[in-house]
Amino acid sequence: MSTLLDINDLEVRFYTPEGVIRAVDGVSLNLERGETLGVVGESGCGKTVTARSVMRLIPTPPGKIVKGSIRFDNKDVLALNRQELLAFRGGDVSMIFQEPMTSLNPVFTIKDQLTEGILLHQDISFEEAVKQAAHLLDLTGIPSARERLNSFPHQLSGGMRQRVMIAMAISCNPKMLIADEPTTALDVTIQAQILEIMRNLKSEFNMGIMLITHDLGVVAEMADRVVVMYAGRVVEIRKIRDLYADAQHPYTEGLLNSIPGSTEERKRLHVIKGNVPNLLDLPTGCTFRDRCEHATEKCAVEKPELVEVKPGAWVACFNYKDSRTKDQNKIQLTSEGEVSIDNRVSKEDRKPLVKVENLVKEFKVSGNFLGGKSKIVHAVDGVSFSINQGEVFSLVGESGCGKTTTGRLMVGLEEPTGGNVEIAGQHFYGASNKVQRRLRKEAQIIFQDPYSSLNPRMKVETIIGEGLRIHGDHMGRKEKEERIVEVVRSVGLEPYHLPRYPHEFSGGQRQRIGIARALILNPQFIVCDEPVSALDVSIQAQILNLMKDLQEEYNLTYLFIAHDLLVVKHLSDRVGVLYLGKMVELADKNELYGNPVHPYTQALLSASPKPDPGAKSDRIVLTGDIPSPINPPSGCYFRTRCNRATKKCTEEAPKLMEISPGHYASCHYI
Amino acid sequence: MLRYIGRRLLQSVIVMLGVSVLAFSVLFLSGDPTYLYVNERASHEQIEKTRQQMGFDQPIYIQYGRFLKGAVQGDFGKSLRYGQPAMQLVLERFPATIELAFVGMFIAVIFAIPLGVLAATKRNSILDGGTMVFAMVGQSIPGYWFGLMLILIVGVYWKLLPISGRVPLLEPLLRGEFGVFFSSLGQGLRHLILPGIASGIWSLSRNTRLVRSSMLEVLGVDYITTARAKGVAEKKVVMKHAFRNAMIPVVTIVGLEVGFLLSGNIIIENVFAWPGIGRLIIYAINQKDFNIVQAGVVLLAFFFVIINLIVDVLYTWLDPRIRYN
């Protein structure tokens, strides 16, 4: 192998009105021909800016490459003139992005967009370019590629669009592909398809791939080597297996430990304390020292350089793992936190707190009052389950499966089309206003996006205390204030945070505010709708620990909605799997993860990337897209993607049956 | 796509029906309309007779039905003061208004697009700053004051252009008298320039800002980076990939502005003694000559609806997401 890309001491700054952002602060890395290099790190670590610098796609101003060199295939990228640069982009290096919904131009056909690049870099006729475009779509697994050429982007699903992006990226045989979070916006089963395509194409074209991601599972599966970045700097470069088995930098150690599933279940997750530092005002010395368990005085003064501490292991730390004594390493272990004692009622004695009976929710989508056929989206299609007191029940499934709608129905944020929700023995829908009001107090919700779920014009105090204004008639002012302070403390914030506005907080802190808002009325039941999926891994662990602590402290019952199966496994007692608004499998967590019986559950579990490069992957890759909930297939909804489907499945919808005590599944062939 | 346009057409008909109800009710603004048709000293019997003659004694829905039937045929009755059919009076003035609106809009669009695009691509440059200051000033100064200044400086001091009045252009064109049209084209345009600038300056300023912000937004979107990453040259990135997307909101606003220029140009018409429909309607309102008001309102609404239909069709060309839904 020979070096294809060599970045040396790269510094990129953004000159903003608030100050200078040192987005990339002395990054050196290299990529061999045909190698997949994973670049991982949390948001703001500079991974995307580094990648875009390679193609000189940094918006200037405000951005500027102030220092360093980028050599690609013996070319000095930073010295290319305009013509050379245009030939370099798309010809030598190409790129795919995270968001397939916005990375294709909505006003041009797929054909226009594919042939544009081909014609720019190859001296061929338009007809030949179209032929090539069709061939590329074939390669990326797009069915009936020729017809698809005339489609516009909005007519394709997210997974299809990402295939088009890949087709576009490989159209001119580039030597390197930069994939910036290529599957983050996709569902797991679609992600599995895209990753497989990337692997196949890589071996076919012998491309180097720079894979940028925050998902340690995806890296483990795809990369040969990994670069770990933190606050604009590279902190560790390792071969993939070494990294997961023997991380040397304290940040890498922390990151790997904070993935749910890396510690034993029911334990608290390991947490990297604090938040990612502000790039406008980086600490002196090592940028990680404020969050590091092993920081010394030296770390505050001197920046650690990236050095090879042992063969193939480049680490930027004065106190990397092998240099530490055993005692020092023990600090790490104890900080993992005590195993929390499960002091809740034993499983047999639990009583159902929340019951969902045959819940149906249909949304009407129609043109307008003048017609346009009205269509019905079957968001939730007859779902039943119950959640016991003190239990964590999880709903998993891909987008459009109805998990969020179910959650909203359970706290009275939507009116069901059919069925009912029972909270603490009381039916919610059809009950008197007075009863509903009381039940609303018992059932609260935590939202996914900590940015849009808090009103930016309200002070934290008002946001958290709002529930008391509605339900706290019996409380005096003093009492209310005390309650707010108590709740704020219980979620790990301080009373001095109360007079501030949401924009002054980080994502993790905002999510704490959201949790405090849900807790203020002392509810019994909380719906947690993807509460950690917008957060970085290290912050995610903090919030998950908090949720667990609170649950035990207040004997809360959770409905946990998530798409991340590792997180679900970590937190839940029982899990239900939804597909197109129907429950396809429901079981105790260990039973479901250990012995999934429904073909969809099996595929879902196998599609989720494991943060372990050694993991054997006998993956079931589902073909096709999730059908539209407007026009679900006849019979079993899953049959269009199922390898066991027969004629019976097209005719008859399977019922949810108890196949062993507490384990339910709906499939004709189990 | 045909269904989309069909639906828009249907909507337009409903809008026109709504307008007709409003226009119909104008007649009742100053109480019993019978008194508009009799003189002050009319006897009780004369009033009753007129009321019956005019049909004002009949139930309101019958009166509206009759109004609607007339309106569809362009018949809004006779003007009280002029004695001529109201629609005819309005139509006589209408070409002047259309001409002025067209020139105002032309100025507003033809300069706004390049200025806005340039300002966006050269963001934070002197050009950008200068354009934005110009746009700010253009939106802040009142049109009539700007018109007066144009008259004073360009017309009176420099004596470059005529300051009032109009030479008909549209009428000979519509009658097919091309000879007359071409011979008066020069003079006609000279008369149009100052009122055109005065009525277009506000839209020009707003559109420049709109094009700039719309362009900036689009230039920050992923598919622009995709295009750049493909190796597309910057000029083509801007003109091919960004421009069409950025025009979608601009078309909406321009469509609305044409409507305002048609109906809301009364002040400019007054400043430049422009014989347009705005002045006629104001006059008619003051004189309680409500038939003219009705004819004017319905005609303007009709044009407004037509222009919005055109905008909708333009959308389908600009944005395939509408075409295929």
Short mmCIF file of C-alpha atoms in Angstrom, two decimals, chain B:
data_model
loop_
_atom_site.label_atom_id
_atom_site.label_comp_id
_atom_site.label_asym_id
_atom_site.label_seq_id
_atom_site.Cartn_x
_atom_site.Cartn_y
_atom_site.Cartn_z
CA MET B 1 -50.03 18.84 -13.24
CA LEU B 2 -53.24 19.55 -15.14
CA ARG B 3 -55.14 18.57 -12.03
CA TYR B 4 -53.07 21.02 -10.03
CA ILE B 5 -53.85 23.84 -12.43
CA GLY B 6 -57.48 22.77 -12.59
CA ARG B 7 -57.68 22.99 -8.84
CA ARG B 8 -56.09 26.43 -8.84
CA LEU B 9 -58.61 27.52 -11.49
CA LEU B 10 -61.45 26.35 -9.33
CA GLN B 11 -59.99 28.26 -6.40
CA SER B 12 -59.80 31.36 -8.57
CA VAL B 13 -63.48 31.09 -9.39
CA ILE B 14 -64.28 30.93 -5.68
CA VAL B 15 -62.12 33.95 -5.01
CA MET B 16 -63.92 35.87 -7.75
CA LEU B 17 -67.29 34.93 -6.26
CA GLY B 18 -66.10 36.30 -2.93
CA VAL B 19 -64.97 39.49 -4.57
CA SER B 20 -68.31 39.85 -6.29
CA VAL B 21 -70.09 39.69 -2.91
CA LEU B 22 -67.82 42.41 -1.56
CA ALA B 23 -68.23 44.54 -4.67
CA PHE B 24 -71.97 44.11 -4.52
CA SER B 25 -72.11 45.27 -0.92
CA VAL B 26 -70.22 48.46 -1.81
CA LEU B 27 -73.49 49.81 -3.05
CA PHE B 28 -74.95 49.67 0.43
CA LEU B 29 -72.06 51.42 2.13
CA SER B 30 -73.85 54.71 2.49
CA GLY B 31 -77.20 53.31 3.45
CA ASP B 32 -80.20 52.88 1.16
CA PRO B 33 -78.79 53.06 -2.38
CA THR B 34 -82.03 54.50 -3.71
CA TYR B 35 -81.04 57.92 -2.42
CA LEU B 36 -78.04 57.89 -4.75
CA TYR B 37 -80.40 57.93 -7.69
CA VAL B 38 -82.83 60.68 -6.68
CA ASN B 39 -82.24 64.33 -6.03
CA GLU B 40 -82.51 65.91 -2.62
CA ARG B 41 -85.96 67.27 -3.09
CA ALA B 42 -87.58 64.14 -4.46
CA SER B 43 -90.98 63.32 -3.09
CA HIS B 44 -91.82 60.15 -1.26
CA GLU B 45 -93.54 58.74 -4.30
CA GLN B 46 -90.61 59.51 -6.57
CA ILE B 47 -88.29 57.72 -4.19
CA GLU B 48 -90.56 54.68 -4.07
CA LYS B 49 -90.80 54.66 -7.83
CA THR B 50 -87.04 54.84 -8.27
CA ARG B 51 -86.63 52.09 -5.73
CA GLN B 52 -88.90 49.86 -7.71
CA GLN B 53 -87.26 50.84 -10.98
CA MET B 54 -83.82 50.02 -9.66
CA GLY B 55 -85.08 46.83 -8.07
CA PHE B 56 -83.89 47.85 -4.60
CA ASP B 57 -87.20 46.68 -3.13
CA GLN B 58 -86.54 43.09 -4.07
CA PRO B 59 -84.94 40.53 -1.71
CA ILE B 60 -81.19 40.95 -1.41
CA TYR B 61 -80.32 37.60 -3.01
CA ILE B 62 -82.27 38.48 -6.12
CA GLN B 63 -80.46 41.78 -6.31
CA TYR B 64 -77.14 39.97 -5.94
CA GLY B 65 -78.13 37.47 -8.58
CA ARG B 66 -78.86 40.27 -10.97
CA PHE B 67 -75.58 41.95 -10.11
CA LEU B 68 -73.67 38.75 -10.67
CA LYS B 69 -75.38 38.12 -13.99
CA GLY B 70 -74.43 41.60 -15.14
CA ALA B 71 -70.90 41.31 -13.78
CA VAL B 72 -70.21 38.14 -15.71
CA GLN B 73 -71.13 40.03 -18.87
CA GLY B 74 -69.10 43.06 -17.83
CA ASP B 75 -72.21 45.09 -17.15
CA PHE B 76 -72.03 47.11 -13.94
CA GLY B 77 -74.66 49.64 -14.85
CA LYS B 78 -74.11 53.24 -15.77
CA SER B 79 -71.97 55.71 -13.95
CA LEU B 80 -74.12 58.13 -11.99
CA ARG B 81 -72.02 61.16 -12.93
CA TYR B 82 -70.86 60.37 -16.43
CA GLY B 83 -73.91 58.51 -17.65
CA GLN B 84 -71.70 56.04 -19.49
CA PRO B 85 -71.40 52.33 -18.73
CA ALA B 86 -69.15 51.98 -15.67
CA MET B 87 -67.08 49.20 -17.17
CA GLN B 88 -66.35 51.22 -20.24
CA LEU B 89 -65.02 54.09 -18.12
CA VAL B 90 -62.80 51.74 -16.17
CA LEU B 91 -61.51 49.98 -19.28
CA GLU B 92 -60.58 53.30 -20.84
CA ARG B 93 -58.27 54.00 -17.94
CA PHE B 94 -57.01 50.50 -17.52
CA PRO B 95 -54.26 50.41 -20.18
CA ALA B 96 -52.52 53.32 -18.49
CA THR B 97 -52.45 51.43 -15.21
CA ILE B 98 -51.21 48.25 -16.84
CA GLU B 99 -48.44 50.09 -18.62
CA LEU B 100 -47.25 51.74 -15.45
CA ALA B 101 -47.47 48.54 -13.43
CA PHE B 102 -45.58 46.65 -16.10
CA VAL B 103 -42.76 49.19 -16.27
CA GLY B 104 -42.57 49.42 -12.47
CA MET B 105 -42.38 45.67 -12.18
CA PHE B 106 -39.90 45.41 -15.01
CA ILE B 107 -37.59 47.79 -13.21
CA ALA B 108 -38.14 45.98 -9.93
CA VAL B 109 -37.26 42.58 -11.36
CA ILE B 110 -34.64 43.32 -13.98
CA PHE B 111 -32.35 45.08 -11.52
CA ALA B 112 -33.25 43.18 -8.38
CA ILE B 113 -32.19 39.75 -9.60
CA PRO B 114 -28.62 40.52 -10.70
CA LEU B 115 -28.09 42.84 -7.74
CA GLY B 116 -29.38 40.28 -5.26
CA VAL B 117 -27.40 37.42 -6.79
CA LEU B 118 -24.20 39.46 -6.86
CA ALA B 119 -24.68 40.65 -3.30
CA ALA B 120 -25.21 37.06 -2.15
CA THR B 121 -22.20 35.61 -3.94
CA LYS B 122 -19.95 38.48 -2.84
CA ARG B 123 -21.28 38.42 0.67
CA ASN B 124 -19.85 41.01 3.07
CA SER B 125 -18.02 42.78 0.24
CA ILE B 126 -18.35 46.48 -0.51
CA LEU B 127 -20.73 45.59 -3.34
CA ASP B 128 -22.92 43.66 -0.93
CA GLY B 129 -22.88 46.44 1.63
CA GLY B 130 -23.61 49.10 -0.95
CA THR B 131 -26.50 47.12 -2.41
CA MET B 132 -28.00 46.58 1.00
CA VAL B 133 -27.74 50.27 1.90
CA PHE B 134 -29.39 51.14 -1.39
CA ALA B 135 -32.16 48.63 -0.74
CA MET B 136 -32.68 49.94 2.77
CA VAL B 137 -32.99 53.51 1.53
CA GLY B 138 -35.24 52.44 -1.33
CA GLN B 139 -37.63 50.76 1.07
CA SER B 140 -37.61 53.59 3.55
CA ILE B 141 -38.30 56.64 1.42
CA PRO B 142 -41.95 57.24 0.57
CA GLY B 143 -42.77 56.74 -3.11
CA TYR B 144 -44.50 60.07 -3.55
CA TRP B 145 -41.53 61.97 -2.14
CA PHE B 146 -39.17 60.06 -4.39
CA GLY B 147 -41.51 60.81 -7.30
CA LEU B 148 -41.46 64.53 -6.47
CA MET B 149 -37.68 64.49 -6.27
CA LEU B 150 -37.46 62.79 -9.65
CA ILE B 151 -39.74 65.44 -11.10
CA LEU B 152 -37.71 68.20 -9.53
CA ILE B 153 -34.25 66.96 -10.43
CA VAL B 154 -34.61 64.96 -13.62
CA GLY B 155 -37.56 66.86 -15.03
CA VAL B 156 -37.25 70.43 -13.85
CA TYR B 157 -33.51 70.99 -13.30
CA TRP B 158 -32.05 68.69 -15.88
CA LYS B 159 -35.02 68.80 -18.21
CA LEU B 160 -34.28 65.26 -19.34
CA LEU B 161 -37.69 63.67 -19.18
CA PRO B 162 -41.33 64.75 -19.17
CA ILE B 163 -42.80 65.08 -15.69
CA SER B 164 -46.47 64.35 -16.26
CA GLY B 165 -49.04 62.98 -18.61
CA ARG B 166 -49.03 59.99 -20.86
CA VAL B 167 -48.79 58.99 -24.52
CA PRO B 168 -50.95 55.90 -25.13
CA LEU B 169 -49.03 52.81 -26.16
CA LEU B 170 -51.16 49.87 -25.20
CA GLU B 171 -54.32 51.11 -26.87
CA PRO B 172 -52.91 51.35 -30.44
CA LEU B 173 -51.22 48.02 -29.89
CA LEU B 174 -54.50 46.41 -28.88
CA ARG B 175 -56.31 47.99 -31.80
CA GLY B 176 -53.65 46.63 -34.14
CA GLU B 177 -52.42 50.04 -35.22
CA PHE B 178 -48.77 49.15 -35.21
CA GLY B 179 -47.74 52.24 -37.15
CA VAL B 180 -49.15 54.49 -34.47
CA PHE B 181 -47.63 52.30 -31.78
CA PHE B 182 -44.12 52.49 -33.13
CA SER B 183 -44.24 56.18 -33.86
CA SER B 184 -45.33 56.96 -30.32
CA LEU B 185 -43.13 54.36 -28.65
CA GLY B 186 -40.24 56.74 -27.94
CA GLN B 187 -42.40 59.46 -26.46
CA GLY B 188 -44.50 56.94 -24.57
CA LEU B 189 -41.48 55.37 -22.93
CA ARG B 190 -40.04 58.76 -22.00
CA HIS B 191 -43.24 59.50 -20.16
CA LEU B 192 -43.15 56.13 -18.45
CA ILE B 193 -39.63 56.24 -17.05
CA LEU B 194 -40.08 58.57 -14.07
CA PRO B 195 -43.42 57.20 -12.81
CA GLY B 196 -42.11 53.71 -13.51
CA ILE B 197 -39.07 54.26 -11.33
CA ALA B 198 -41.13 55.92 -8.62
CA SER B 199 -43.58 53.04 -8.47
CA GLY B 200 -40.95 50.32 -8.81
CA ILE B 201 -38.37 51.58 -6.34
CA TRP B 202 -39.94 49.98 -3.30
CA SER B 203 -40.41 46.60 -4.95
CA LEU B 204 -36.93 46.82 -6.42
CA SER B 205 -35.46 47.30 -2.98
CA ARG B 206 -37.47 44.56 -1.40
CA ASN B 207 -36.82 42.11 -4.22
CA THR B 208 -33.09 42.77 -4.08
CA ARG B 209 -33.06 41.87 -0.42
CA LEU B 210 -35.30 38.89 -1.04
CA VAL B 211 -33.17 37.54 -3.89
CA ARG B 212 -30.06 38.01 -1.77
CA SER B 213 -31.41 36.23 1.29
CA SER B 214 -33.00 33.48 -0.77
CA MET B 215 -29.74 32.95 -2.66
CA LEU B 216 -27.74 32.93 0.56
CA GLU B 217 -30.03 30.33 2.02
CA VAL B 218 -29.82 28.08 -1.02
CA LEU B 219 -26.05 28.50 -1.31
CA GLY B 220 -25.72 27.07 2.19
CA VAL B 221 -27.68 23.92 1.43
CA ASP B 222 -26.10 20.50 0.98
CA TYR B 223 -26.86 20.07 -2.70
CA ILE B 224 -24.75 23.11 -3.47
CA THR B 225 -21.84 21.45 -1.69
CA THR B 226 -22.66 18.31 -3.68
CA ALA B 227 -22.37 20.29 -6.90
CA ARG B 228 -19.09 21.85 -5.82
CA ALA B 229 -17.77 18.47 -4.75
CA LYS B 230 -18.55 17.17 -8.24
CA GLY B 231 -16.18 19.74 -9.69
CA VAL B 232 -18.82 22.10 -11.07
CA ALA B 233 -17.36 25.57 -11.61
CA GLU B 234 -18.54 28.21 -9.15
CA LYS B 235 -20.33 30.29 -11.77
CA LYS B 236 -22.38 27.31 -12.82
CA VAL B 237 -23.02 26.33 -9.22
CA VAL B 238 -24.59 29.72 -8.67
CA MET B 239 -26.46 30.12 -11.93
CA LYS B 240 -27.60 26.56 -12.50
CA HIS B 241 -27.89 24.86 -9.15
CA ALA B 242 -28.74 27.71 -6.83
CA PHE B 243 -30.59 30.22 -8.97
CA ARG B 244 -33.65 28.20 -9.86
CA ASN B 245 -34.17 27.08 -6.29
CA ALA B 246 -33.71 30.60 -5.01
CA MET B 247 -36.33 31.95 -7.42
CA ILE B 248 -39.19 29.97 -5.90
CA PRO B 249 -39.96 32.43 -3.07
CA VAL B 250 -39.16 35.40 -5.30
CA VAL B 251 -41.83 34.44 -7.81
CA THR B 252 -44.46 34.42 -5.06
CA ILE B 253 -43.63 37.91 -3.94
CA VAL B 254 -43.36 39.33 -7.44
CA GLY B 255 -46.81 37.95 -8.22
CA LEU B 256 -48.25 39.73 -5.21
CA GLU B 257 -46.42 42.94 -6.05
CA VAL B 258 -47.93 43.08 -9.51
CA GLY B 259 -51.30 43.01 -7.83
CA PHE B 260 -50.36 45.91 -5.59
CA LEU B 261 -48.94 47.90 -8.45
CA LEU B 262 -52.20 47.48 -10.36
CA SER B 263 -54.41 48.62 -7.54
CA GLY B 264 -52.27 50.55 -5.13
CA ASN B 265 -50.53 53.03 -7.35
CA ILE B 266 -52.92 55.88 -6.68
CA ILE B 267 -50.37 58.20 -5.13
CA ILE B 268 -47.89 57.86 -7.94
CA GLU B 269 -50.67 58.33 -10.47
CA ASN B 270 -51.57 61.56 -8.73
CA VAL B 271 -47.99 62.82 -8.52
CA PHE B 272 -47.39 62.28 -12.22
CA ALA B 273 -50.93 63.12 -13.37
CA TRP B 274 -51.15 59.63 -14.78
CA PRO B 275 -54.63 58.87 -16.10
CA GLY B 276 -54.90 55.45 -14.47
CA ILE B 277 -57.59 53.44 -12.79
CA GLY B 278 -56.49 54.34 -9.27
CA ARG B 279 -57.34 57.98 -9.70
CA LEU B 280 -60.66 57.07 -11.26
CA ILE B 281 -61.65 54.85 -8.38
CA ILE B 282 -60.70 57.40 -5.74
CA TYR B 283 -62.70 59.97 -7.58
CA ALA B 284 -65.63 57.61 -7.85
CA ILE B 285 -65.55 56.82 -4.14
CA ASN B 286 -65.58 60.49 -3.28
CA GLN B 287 -68.49 61.07 -5.63
CA LYS B 288 -70.36 57.99 -4.40
CA ASP B 289 -70.30 56.80 -8.01
CA PHE B 290 -70.44 53.23 -6.81
CA ASN B 291 -70.95 51.51 -10.14
CA ILE B 292 -67.49 52.61 -11.18
CA VAL B 293 -66.08 51.38 -7.90
CA GLN B 294 -67.73 48.01 -8.43
CA ALA B 295 -66.46 47.68 -11.98
CA GLY B 296 -62.96 48.74 -10.94
CA VAL B 297 -62.78 46.40 -7.97
CA VAL B 298 -63.98 43.40 -9.94
CA LEU B 299 -61.65 44.09 -12.84
CA LEU B 300 -58.61 44.50 -10.60
CA ALA B 301 -59.46 41.38 -8.66
CA PHE B 302 -59.81 39.51 -11.92
CA PHE B 303 -56.35 40.54 -13.05
CA PHE B 304 -54.91 39.78 -9.65
CA VAL B 305 -56.33 36.28 -9.83
CA ILE B 306 -55.01 35.78 -13.36
CA ILE B 307 -51.52 36.85 -12.33
CA ASN B 308 -51.57 34.47 -9.43
CA LEU B 309 -52.62 31.71 -11.76
CA ILE B 310 -49.60 32.51 -13.90
CA VAL B 311 -47.44 32.42 -10.79
CA ASP B 312 -48.82 28.99 -9.96
CA VAL B 313 -48.00 27.72 -13.42
CA LEU B 314 -44.51 29.17 -13.10
CA TYR B 315 -44.14 27.26 -9.86
CA THR B 316 -44.79 23.97 -11.55
CA TRP B 317 -42.03 24.78 -13.98
CA LEU B 318 -39.63 25.86 -11.26
CA ASP B 319 -40.36 23.19 -8.73
CA PRO B 320 -40.96 19.59 -9.80
CA ARG B 321 -42.18 18.75 -6.31
CA ILE B 322 -45.38 20.60 -7.20
CA ARG B 323 -45.51 19.25 -10.73
CA TYR B 324 -45.62 15.67 -9.57
CA ASN B 325 -47.89 15.82 -6.60
#
